PDB file of C-alpha atoms in Angstrom:
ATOM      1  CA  UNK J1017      11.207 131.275 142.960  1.00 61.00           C
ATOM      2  CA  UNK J1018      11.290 134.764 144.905  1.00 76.00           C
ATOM      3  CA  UNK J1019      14.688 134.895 145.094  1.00 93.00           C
ATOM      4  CA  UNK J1020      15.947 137.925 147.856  1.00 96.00           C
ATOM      5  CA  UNK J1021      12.766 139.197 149.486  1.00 96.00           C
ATOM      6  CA  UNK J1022      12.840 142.508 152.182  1.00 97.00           C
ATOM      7  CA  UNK J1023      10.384 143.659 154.356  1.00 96.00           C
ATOM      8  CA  UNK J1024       9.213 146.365 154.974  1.00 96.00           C
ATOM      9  CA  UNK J1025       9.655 147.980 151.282  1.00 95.00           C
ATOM     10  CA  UNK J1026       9.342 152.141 153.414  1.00 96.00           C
ATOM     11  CA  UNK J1027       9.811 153.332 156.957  1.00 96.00           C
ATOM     12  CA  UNK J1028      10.027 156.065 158.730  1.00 97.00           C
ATOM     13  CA  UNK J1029      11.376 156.290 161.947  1.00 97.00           C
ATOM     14  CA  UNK J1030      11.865 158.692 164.471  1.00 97.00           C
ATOM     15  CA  UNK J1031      14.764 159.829 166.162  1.00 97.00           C
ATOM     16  CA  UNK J1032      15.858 156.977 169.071  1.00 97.00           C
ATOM     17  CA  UNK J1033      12.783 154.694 167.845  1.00 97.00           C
ATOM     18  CA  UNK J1034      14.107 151.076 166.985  1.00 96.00           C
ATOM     19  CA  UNK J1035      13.350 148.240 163.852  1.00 96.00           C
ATOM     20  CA  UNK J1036      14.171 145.364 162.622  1.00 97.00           C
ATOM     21  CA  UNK J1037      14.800 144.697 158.656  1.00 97.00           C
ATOM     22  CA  UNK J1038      14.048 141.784 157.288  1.00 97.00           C
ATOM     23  CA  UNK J1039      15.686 139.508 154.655  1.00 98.00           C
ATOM     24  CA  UNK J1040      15.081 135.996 153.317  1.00 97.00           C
ATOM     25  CA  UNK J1041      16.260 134.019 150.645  1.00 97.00           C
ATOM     26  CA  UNK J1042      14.820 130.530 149.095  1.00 95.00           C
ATOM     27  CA  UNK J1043      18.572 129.696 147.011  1.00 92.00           C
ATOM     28  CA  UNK J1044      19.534 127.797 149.784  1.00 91.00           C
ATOM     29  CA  UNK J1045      22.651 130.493 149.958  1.00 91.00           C
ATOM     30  CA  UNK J1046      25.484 130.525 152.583  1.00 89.00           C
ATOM     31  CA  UNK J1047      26.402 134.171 152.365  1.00 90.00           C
ATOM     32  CA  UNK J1048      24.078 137.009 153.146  1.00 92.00           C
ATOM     33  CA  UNK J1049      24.698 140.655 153.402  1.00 93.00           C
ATOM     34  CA  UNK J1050      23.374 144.018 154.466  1.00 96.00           C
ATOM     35  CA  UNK J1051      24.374 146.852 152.776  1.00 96.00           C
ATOM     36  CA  UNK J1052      23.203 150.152 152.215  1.00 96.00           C
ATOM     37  CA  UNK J1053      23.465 152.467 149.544  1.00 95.00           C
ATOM     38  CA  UNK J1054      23.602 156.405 149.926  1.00 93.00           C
ATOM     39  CA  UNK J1055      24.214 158.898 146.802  1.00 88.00           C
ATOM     40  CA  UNK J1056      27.507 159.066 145.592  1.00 85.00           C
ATOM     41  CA  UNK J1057      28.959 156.490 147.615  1.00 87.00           C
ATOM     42  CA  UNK J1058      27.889 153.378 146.380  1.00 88.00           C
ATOM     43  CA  UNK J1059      27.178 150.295 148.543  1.00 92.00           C
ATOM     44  CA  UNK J1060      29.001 149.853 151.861  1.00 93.00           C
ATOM     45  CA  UNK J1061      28.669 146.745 153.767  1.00 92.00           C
ATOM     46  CA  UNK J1062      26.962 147.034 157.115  1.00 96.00           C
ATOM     47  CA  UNK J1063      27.225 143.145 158.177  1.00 95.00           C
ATOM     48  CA  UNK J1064      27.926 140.141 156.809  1.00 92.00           C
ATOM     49  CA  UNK J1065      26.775 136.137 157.177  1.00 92.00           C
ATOM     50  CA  UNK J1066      28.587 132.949 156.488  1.00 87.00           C
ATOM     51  CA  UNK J1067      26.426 130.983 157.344  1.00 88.00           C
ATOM     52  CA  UNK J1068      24.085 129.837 160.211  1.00 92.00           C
ATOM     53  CA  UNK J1069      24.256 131.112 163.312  1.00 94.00           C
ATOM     54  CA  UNK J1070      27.284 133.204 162.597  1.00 93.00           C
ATOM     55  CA  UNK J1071      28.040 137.227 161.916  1.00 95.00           C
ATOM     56  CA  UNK J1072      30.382 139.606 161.434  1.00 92.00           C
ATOM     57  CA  UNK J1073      31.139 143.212 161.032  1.00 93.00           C
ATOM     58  CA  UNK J1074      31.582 144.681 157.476  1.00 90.00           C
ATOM     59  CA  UNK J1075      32.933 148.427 156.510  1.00 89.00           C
ATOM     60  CA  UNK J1076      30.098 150.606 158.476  1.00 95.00           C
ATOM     61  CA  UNK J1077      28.691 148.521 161.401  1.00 97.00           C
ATOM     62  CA  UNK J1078      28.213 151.036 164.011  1.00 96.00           C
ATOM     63  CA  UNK J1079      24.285 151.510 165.288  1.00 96.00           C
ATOM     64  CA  UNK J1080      23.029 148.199 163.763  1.00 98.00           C
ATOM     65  CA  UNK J1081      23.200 145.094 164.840  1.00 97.00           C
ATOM     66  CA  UNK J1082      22.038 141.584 162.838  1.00 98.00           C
ATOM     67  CA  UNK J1083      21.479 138.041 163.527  1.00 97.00           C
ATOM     68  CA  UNK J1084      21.741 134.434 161.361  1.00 97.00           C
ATOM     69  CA  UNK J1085      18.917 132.242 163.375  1.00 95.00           C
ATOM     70  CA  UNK J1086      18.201 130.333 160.292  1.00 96.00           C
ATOM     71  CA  UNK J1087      20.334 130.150 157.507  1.00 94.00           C
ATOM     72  CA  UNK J1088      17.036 131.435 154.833  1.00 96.00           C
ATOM     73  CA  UNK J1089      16.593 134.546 157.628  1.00 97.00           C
ATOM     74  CA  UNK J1090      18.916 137.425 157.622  1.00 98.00           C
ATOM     75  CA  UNK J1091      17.833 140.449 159.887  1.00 98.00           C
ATOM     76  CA  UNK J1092      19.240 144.084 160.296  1.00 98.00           C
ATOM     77  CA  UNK J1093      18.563 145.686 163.826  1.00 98.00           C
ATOM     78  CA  UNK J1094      18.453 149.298 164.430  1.00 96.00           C
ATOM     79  CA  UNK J1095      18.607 150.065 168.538  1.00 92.00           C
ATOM     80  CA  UNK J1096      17.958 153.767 168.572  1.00 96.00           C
ATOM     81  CA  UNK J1097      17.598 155.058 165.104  1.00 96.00           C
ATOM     82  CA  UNK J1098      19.386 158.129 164.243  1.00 97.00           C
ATOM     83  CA  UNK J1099      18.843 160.242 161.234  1.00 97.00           C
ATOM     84  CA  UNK J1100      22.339 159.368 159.900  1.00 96.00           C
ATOM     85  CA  UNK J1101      20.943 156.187 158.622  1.00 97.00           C
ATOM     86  CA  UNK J1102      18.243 157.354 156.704  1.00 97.00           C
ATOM     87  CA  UNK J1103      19.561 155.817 153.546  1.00 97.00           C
ATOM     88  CA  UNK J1104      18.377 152.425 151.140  1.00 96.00           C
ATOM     89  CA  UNK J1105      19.238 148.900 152.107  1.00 97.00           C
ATOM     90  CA  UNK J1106      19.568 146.320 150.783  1.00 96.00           C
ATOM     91  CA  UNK J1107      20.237 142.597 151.862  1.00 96.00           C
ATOM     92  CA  UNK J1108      22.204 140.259 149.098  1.00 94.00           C
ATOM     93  CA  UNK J1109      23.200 136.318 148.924  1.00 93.00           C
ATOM     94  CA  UNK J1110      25.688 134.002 147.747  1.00 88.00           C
ATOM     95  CA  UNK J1111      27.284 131.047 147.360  1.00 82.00           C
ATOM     96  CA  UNK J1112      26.411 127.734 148.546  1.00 77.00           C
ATOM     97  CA  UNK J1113      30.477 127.069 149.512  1.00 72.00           C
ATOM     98  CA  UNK J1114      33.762 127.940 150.043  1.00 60.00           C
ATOM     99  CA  UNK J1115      34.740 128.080 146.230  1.00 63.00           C
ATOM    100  CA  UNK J1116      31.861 130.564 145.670  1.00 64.00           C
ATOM    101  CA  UNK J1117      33.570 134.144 145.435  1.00 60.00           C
ATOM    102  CA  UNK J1118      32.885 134.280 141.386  1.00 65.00           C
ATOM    103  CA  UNK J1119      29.207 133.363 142.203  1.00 76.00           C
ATOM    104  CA  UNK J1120      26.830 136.719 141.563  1.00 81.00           C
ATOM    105  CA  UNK J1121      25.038 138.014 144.825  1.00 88.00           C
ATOM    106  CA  UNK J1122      21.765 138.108 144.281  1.00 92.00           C
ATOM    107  CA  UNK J1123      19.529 141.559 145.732  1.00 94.00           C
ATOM    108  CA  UNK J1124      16.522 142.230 147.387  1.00 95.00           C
ATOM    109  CA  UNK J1125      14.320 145.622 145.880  1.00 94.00           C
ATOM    110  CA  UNK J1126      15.818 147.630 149.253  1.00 95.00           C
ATOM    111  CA  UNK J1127      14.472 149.230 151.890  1.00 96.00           C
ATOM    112  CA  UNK J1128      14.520 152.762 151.687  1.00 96.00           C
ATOM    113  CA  UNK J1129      14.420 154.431 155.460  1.00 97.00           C
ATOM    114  CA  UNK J1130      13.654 158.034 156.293  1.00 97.00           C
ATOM    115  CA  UNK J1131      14.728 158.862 160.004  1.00 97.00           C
ATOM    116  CA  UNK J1132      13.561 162.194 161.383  1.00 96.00           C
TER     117      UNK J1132
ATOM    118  CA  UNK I1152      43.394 146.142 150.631  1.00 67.00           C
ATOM    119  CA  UNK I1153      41.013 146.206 147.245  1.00 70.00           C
ATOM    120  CA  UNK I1154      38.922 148.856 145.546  1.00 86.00           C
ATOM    121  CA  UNK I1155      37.587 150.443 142.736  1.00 90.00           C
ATOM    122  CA  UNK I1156      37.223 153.714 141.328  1.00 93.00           C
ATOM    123  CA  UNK I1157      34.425 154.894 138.884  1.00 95.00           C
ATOM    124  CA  UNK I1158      35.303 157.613 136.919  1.00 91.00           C
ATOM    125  CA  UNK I1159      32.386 159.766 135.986  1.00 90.00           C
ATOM    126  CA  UNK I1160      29.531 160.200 138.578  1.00 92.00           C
ATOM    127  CA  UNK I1161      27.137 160.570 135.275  1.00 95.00           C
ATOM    128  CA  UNK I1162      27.867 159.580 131.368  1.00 97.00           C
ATOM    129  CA  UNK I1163      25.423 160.986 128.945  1.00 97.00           C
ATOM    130  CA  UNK I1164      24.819 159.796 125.409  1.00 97.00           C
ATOM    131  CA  UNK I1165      22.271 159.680 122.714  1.00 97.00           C
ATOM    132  CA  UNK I1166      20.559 156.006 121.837  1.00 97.00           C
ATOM    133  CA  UNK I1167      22.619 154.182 118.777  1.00 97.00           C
ATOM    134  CA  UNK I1168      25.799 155.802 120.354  1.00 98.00           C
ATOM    135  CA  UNK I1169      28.566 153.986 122.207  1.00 98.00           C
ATOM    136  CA  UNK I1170      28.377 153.414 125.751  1.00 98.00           C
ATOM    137  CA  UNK I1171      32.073 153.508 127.694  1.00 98.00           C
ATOM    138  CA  UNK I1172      31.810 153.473 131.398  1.00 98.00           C
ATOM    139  CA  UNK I1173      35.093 153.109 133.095  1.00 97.00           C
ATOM    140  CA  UNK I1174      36.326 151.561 136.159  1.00 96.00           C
ATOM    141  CA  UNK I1175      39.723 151.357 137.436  1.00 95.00           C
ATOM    142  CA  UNK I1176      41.071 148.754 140.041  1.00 91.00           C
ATOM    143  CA  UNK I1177      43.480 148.123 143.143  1.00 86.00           C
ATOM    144  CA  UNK I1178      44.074 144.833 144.531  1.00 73.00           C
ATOM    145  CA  UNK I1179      47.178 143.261 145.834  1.00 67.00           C
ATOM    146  CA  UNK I1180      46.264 140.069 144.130  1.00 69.00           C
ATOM    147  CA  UNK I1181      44.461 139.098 140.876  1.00 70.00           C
ATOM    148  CA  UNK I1182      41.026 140.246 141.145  1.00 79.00           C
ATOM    149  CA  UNK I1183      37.865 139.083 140.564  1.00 86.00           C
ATOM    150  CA  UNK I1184      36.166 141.495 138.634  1.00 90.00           C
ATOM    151  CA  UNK I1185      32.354 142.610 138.535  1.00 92.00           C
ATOM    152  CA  UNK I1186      29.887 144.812 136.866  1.00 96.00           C
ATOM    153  CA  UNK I1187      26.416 145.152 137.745  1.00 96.00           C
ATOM    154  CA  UNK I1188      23.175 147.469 136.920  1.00 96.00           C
ATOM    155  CA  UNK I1189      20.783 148.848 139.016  1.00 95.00           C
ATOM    156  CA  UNK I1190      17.380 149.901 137.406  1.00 93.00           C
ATOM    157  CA  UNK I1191      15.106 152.336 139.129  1.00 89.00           C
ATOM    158  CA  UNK I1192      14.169 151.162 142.654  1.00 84.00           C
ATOM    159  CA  UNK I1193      15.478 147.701 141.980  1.00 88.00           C
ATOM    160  CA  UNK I1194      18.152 145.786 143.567  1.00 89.00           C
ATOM    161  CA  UNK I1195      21.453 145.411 141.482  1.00 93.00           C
ATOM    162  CA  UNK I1196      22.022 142.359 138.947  1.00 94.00           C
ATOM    163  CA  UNK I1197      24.972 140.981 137.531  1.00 93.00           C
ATOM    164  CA  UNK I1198      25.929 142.165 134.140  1.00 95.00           C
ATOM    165  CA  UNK I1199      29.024 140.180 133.767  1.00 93.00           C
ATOM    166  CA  UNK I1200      32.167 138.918 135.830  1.00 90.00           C
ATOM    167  CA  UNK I1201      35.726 138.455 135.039  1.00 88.00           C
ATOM    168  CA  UNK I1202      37.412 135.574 136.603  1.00 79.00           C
ATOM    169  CA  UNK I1203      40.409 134.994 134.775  1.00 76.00           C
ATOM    170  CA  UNK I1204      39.069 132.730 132.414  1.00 74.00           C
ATOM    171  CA  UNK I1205      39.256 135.316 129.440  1.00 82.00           C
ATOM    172  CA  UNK I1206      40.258 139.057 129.405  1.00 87.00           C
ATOM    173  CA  UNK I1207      37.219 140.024 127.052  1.00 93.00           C
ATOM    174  CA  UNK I1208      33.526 139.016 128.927  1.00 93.00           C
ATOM    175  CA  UNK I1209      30.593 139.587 127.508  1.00 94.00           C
ATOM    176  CA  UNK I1210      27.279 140.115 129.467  1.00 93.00           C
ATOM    177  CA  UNK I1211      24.144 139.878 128.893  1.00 93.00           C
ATOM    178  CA  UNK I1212      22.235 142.949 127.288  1.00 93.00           C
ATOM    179  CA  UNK I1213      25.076 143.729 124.868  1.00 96.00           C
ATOM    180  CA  UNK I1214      27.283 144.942 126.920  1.00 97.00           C
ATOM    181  CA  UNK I1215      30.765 143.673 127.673  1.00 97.00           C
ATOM    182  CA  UNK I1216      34.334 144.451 129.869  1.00 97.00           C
ATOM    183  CA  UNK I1217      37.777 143.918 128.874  1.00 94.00           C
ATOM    184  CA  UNK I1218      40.166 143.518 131.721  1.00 92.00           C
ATOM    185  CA  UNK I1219      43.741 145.015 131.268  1.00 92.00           C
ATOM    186  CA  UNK I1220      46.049 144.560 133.749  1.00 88.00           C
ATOM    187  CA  UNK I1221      49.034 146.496 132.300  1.00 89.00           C
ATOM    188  CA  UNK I1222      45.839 149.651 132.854  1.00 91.00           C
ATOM    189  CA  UNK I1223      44.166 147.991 135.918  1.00 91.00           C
ATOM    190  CA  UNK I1224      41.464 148.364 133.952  1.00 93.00           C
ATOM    191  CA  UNK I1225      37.628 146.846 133.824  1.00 95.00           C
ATOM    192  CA  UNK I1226      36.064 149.272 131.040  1.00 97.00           C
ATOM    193  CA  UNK I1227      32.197 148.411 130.527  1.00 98.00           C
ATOM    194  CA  UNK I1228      30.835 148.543 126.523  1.00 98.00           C
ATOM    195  CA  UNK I1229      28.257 148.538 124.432  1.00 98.00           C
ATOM    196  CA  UNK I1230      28.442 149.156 120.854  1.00 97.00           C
ATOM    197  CA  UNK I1231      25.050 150.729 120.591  1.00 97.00           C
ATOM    198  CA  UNK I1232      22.826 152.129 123.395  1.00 97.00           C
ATOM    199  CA  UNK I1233      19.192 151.732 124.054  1.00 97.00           C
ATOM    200  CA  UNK I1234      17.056 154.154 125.873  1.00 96.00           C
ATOM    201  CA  UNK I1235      16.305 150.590 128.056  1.00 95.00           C
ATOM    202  CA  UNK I1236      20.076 150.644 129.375  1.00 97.00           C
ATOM    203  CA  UNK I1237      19.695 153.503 131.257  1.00 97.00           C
ATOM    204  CA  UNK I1238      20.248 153.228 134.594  1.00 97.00           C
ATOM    205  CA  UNK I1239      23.127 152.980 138.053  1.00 96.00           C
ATOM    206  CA  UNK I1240      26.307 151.046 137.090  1.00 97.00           C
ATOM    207  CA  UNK I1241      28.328 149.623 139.505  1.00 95.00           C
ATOM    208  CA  UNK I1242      31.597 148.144 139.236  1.00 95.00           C
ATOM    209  CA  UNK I1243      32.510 145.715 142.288  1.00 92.00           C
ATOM    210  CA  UNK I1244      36.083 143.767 143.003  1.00 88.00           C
ATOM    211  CA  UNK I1245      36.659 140.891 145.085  1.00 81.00           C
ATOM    212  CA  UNK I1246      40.352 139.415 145.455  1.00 64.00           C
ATOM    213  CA  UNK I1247      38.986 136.028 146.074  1.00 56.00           C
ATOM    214  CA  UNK I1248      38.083 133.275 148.812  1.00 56.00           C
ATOM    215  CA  UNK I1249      34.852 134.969 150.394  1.00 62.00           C
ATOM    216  CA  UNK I1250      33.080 136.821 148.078  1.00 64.00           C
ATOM    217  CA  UNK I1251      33.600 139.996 150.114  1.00 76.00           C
ATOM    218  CA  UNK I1252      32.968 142.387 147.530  1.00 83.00           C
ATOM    219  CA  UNK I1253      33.834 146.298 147.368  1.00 86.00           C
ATOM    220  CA  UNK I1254      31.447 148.285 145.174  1.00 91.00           C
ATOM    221  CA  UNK I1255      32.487 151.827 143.386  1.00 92.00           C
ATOM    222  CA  UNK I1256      30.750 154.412 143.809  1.00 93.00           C
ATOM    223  CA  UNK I1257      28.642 154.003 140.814  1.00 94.00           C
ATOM    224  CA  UNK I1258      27.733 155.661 137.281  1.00 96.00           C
ATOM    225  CA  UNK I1259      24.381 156.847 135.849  1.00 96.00           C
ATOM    226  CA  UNK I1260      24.029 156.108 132.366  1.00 97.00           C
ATOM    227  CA  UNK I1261      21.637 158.425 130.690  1.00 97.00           C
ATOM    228  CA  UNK I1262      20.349 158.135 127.424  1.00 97.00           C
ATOM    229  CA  UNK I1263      18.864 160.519 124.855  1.00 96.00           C
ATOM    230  CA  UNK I1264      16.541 160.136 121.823  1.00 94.00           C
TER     231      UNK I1264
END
């Protein structure tokens, strides 16, 4: 059971060059997550999942951009990449239905991104 | 809206000591109350989770949280640290519904021989 698997694991990036992050999950999970982590301020949620098909913004959206296709699949878009998101990320699931907000997210390893 | 604050960016102590990390909470509504570690380029993990069940949790690894709502309180414990627990402790609250959770900003644990 892999659990929350990212791709890639490193990147680095140049200014204005663009990627895609990559997160799955085999837990069958409704909710999936992006966040990423920088020091001293803990995680802040980039975008959010309820389920197939469906996204929304969380607490620091701006520059990325995500998408639900399959409900195993969550991916993290960066258009034009701008060294003010070098940072980790990392993707998290949940829940399998509406009465799942004590149910533990579950991480990937992260994706740490350098952009110069 | 909820949160939580982390007092103590770093807490240092020496293995066989006691390990107190604290976290303080806001929420407009009974909370749902999380802590979880983060090893060394790992993902986070659930140490433990209050959900009103019982005021006194225990997680796994030793370690354990009393909530306090008179304090707003969610202080993390262990009676006797191991040079294993250290690590990135994060406490996370969640007022219900959709687990939309809202991390602190986290506390290294370092521990001494």
């Amino acid at each position: 059971n892999a659990g929350v698997t990212q791709t890639p694991k490193f990147r680095v990036l140049k200014t204005g060059q663009s990627m895609t992050l990559l997160c799955a999950q085999d837990m069958n999970h409704e909710y999936m997550y992006w966040y990423r982590q920088d020091p001293g301020m803990g995680l802040r949620l980039i975008h959010y999942s309820v389920g197939e098909g469906t996204t929304a913004k969380g607490e620091v959206p701006d520059g990325y951009n995500v998408s639900r296709l399959k409900k195993q699949n969550f991916l993290l878009g960066l258009e034009s990449a701008a060294p003010s998101q070098t940072s980790v990320y990392f993707c998290a699931s949940g829940g399998t239905d509406t009465s799942s907000y004590n149910s533990p997210l579950h991480f990937g390893n992260g994706t740490r991104l350098t952009v110069t | 809206a909820q949160s939580v604050t982390q007092l103590g960016s770093h807490v240092s102590v020496s293995e066989g000591a006691l390990v107190l990390l604290r976290c303080n909470y806001s929420s407009s509504v009974p909370p749902y109350l999380f802590w979880y570690v983060q090893y060394p380029n790992q993902g986070l993990q659930l140490l433990l989770k209050y959900t009103s069940a019982a005021t006194l949790v225990k997680g796994i690894n030793g370690f354990e949280a009393e909530f306090k709502k008179s304090e707003t309180s969610f202080h993390l414990t262990k009676p006797s640290a191991h040079m294993s627990d250290a690590a990135e402790y994060f406490c996370a609250v969640t007022k219900g519904g959709f687990q939309k959770l809202v991390f602190g900003t986290g506390t290294r644990l370092l521990v001494s021989p």
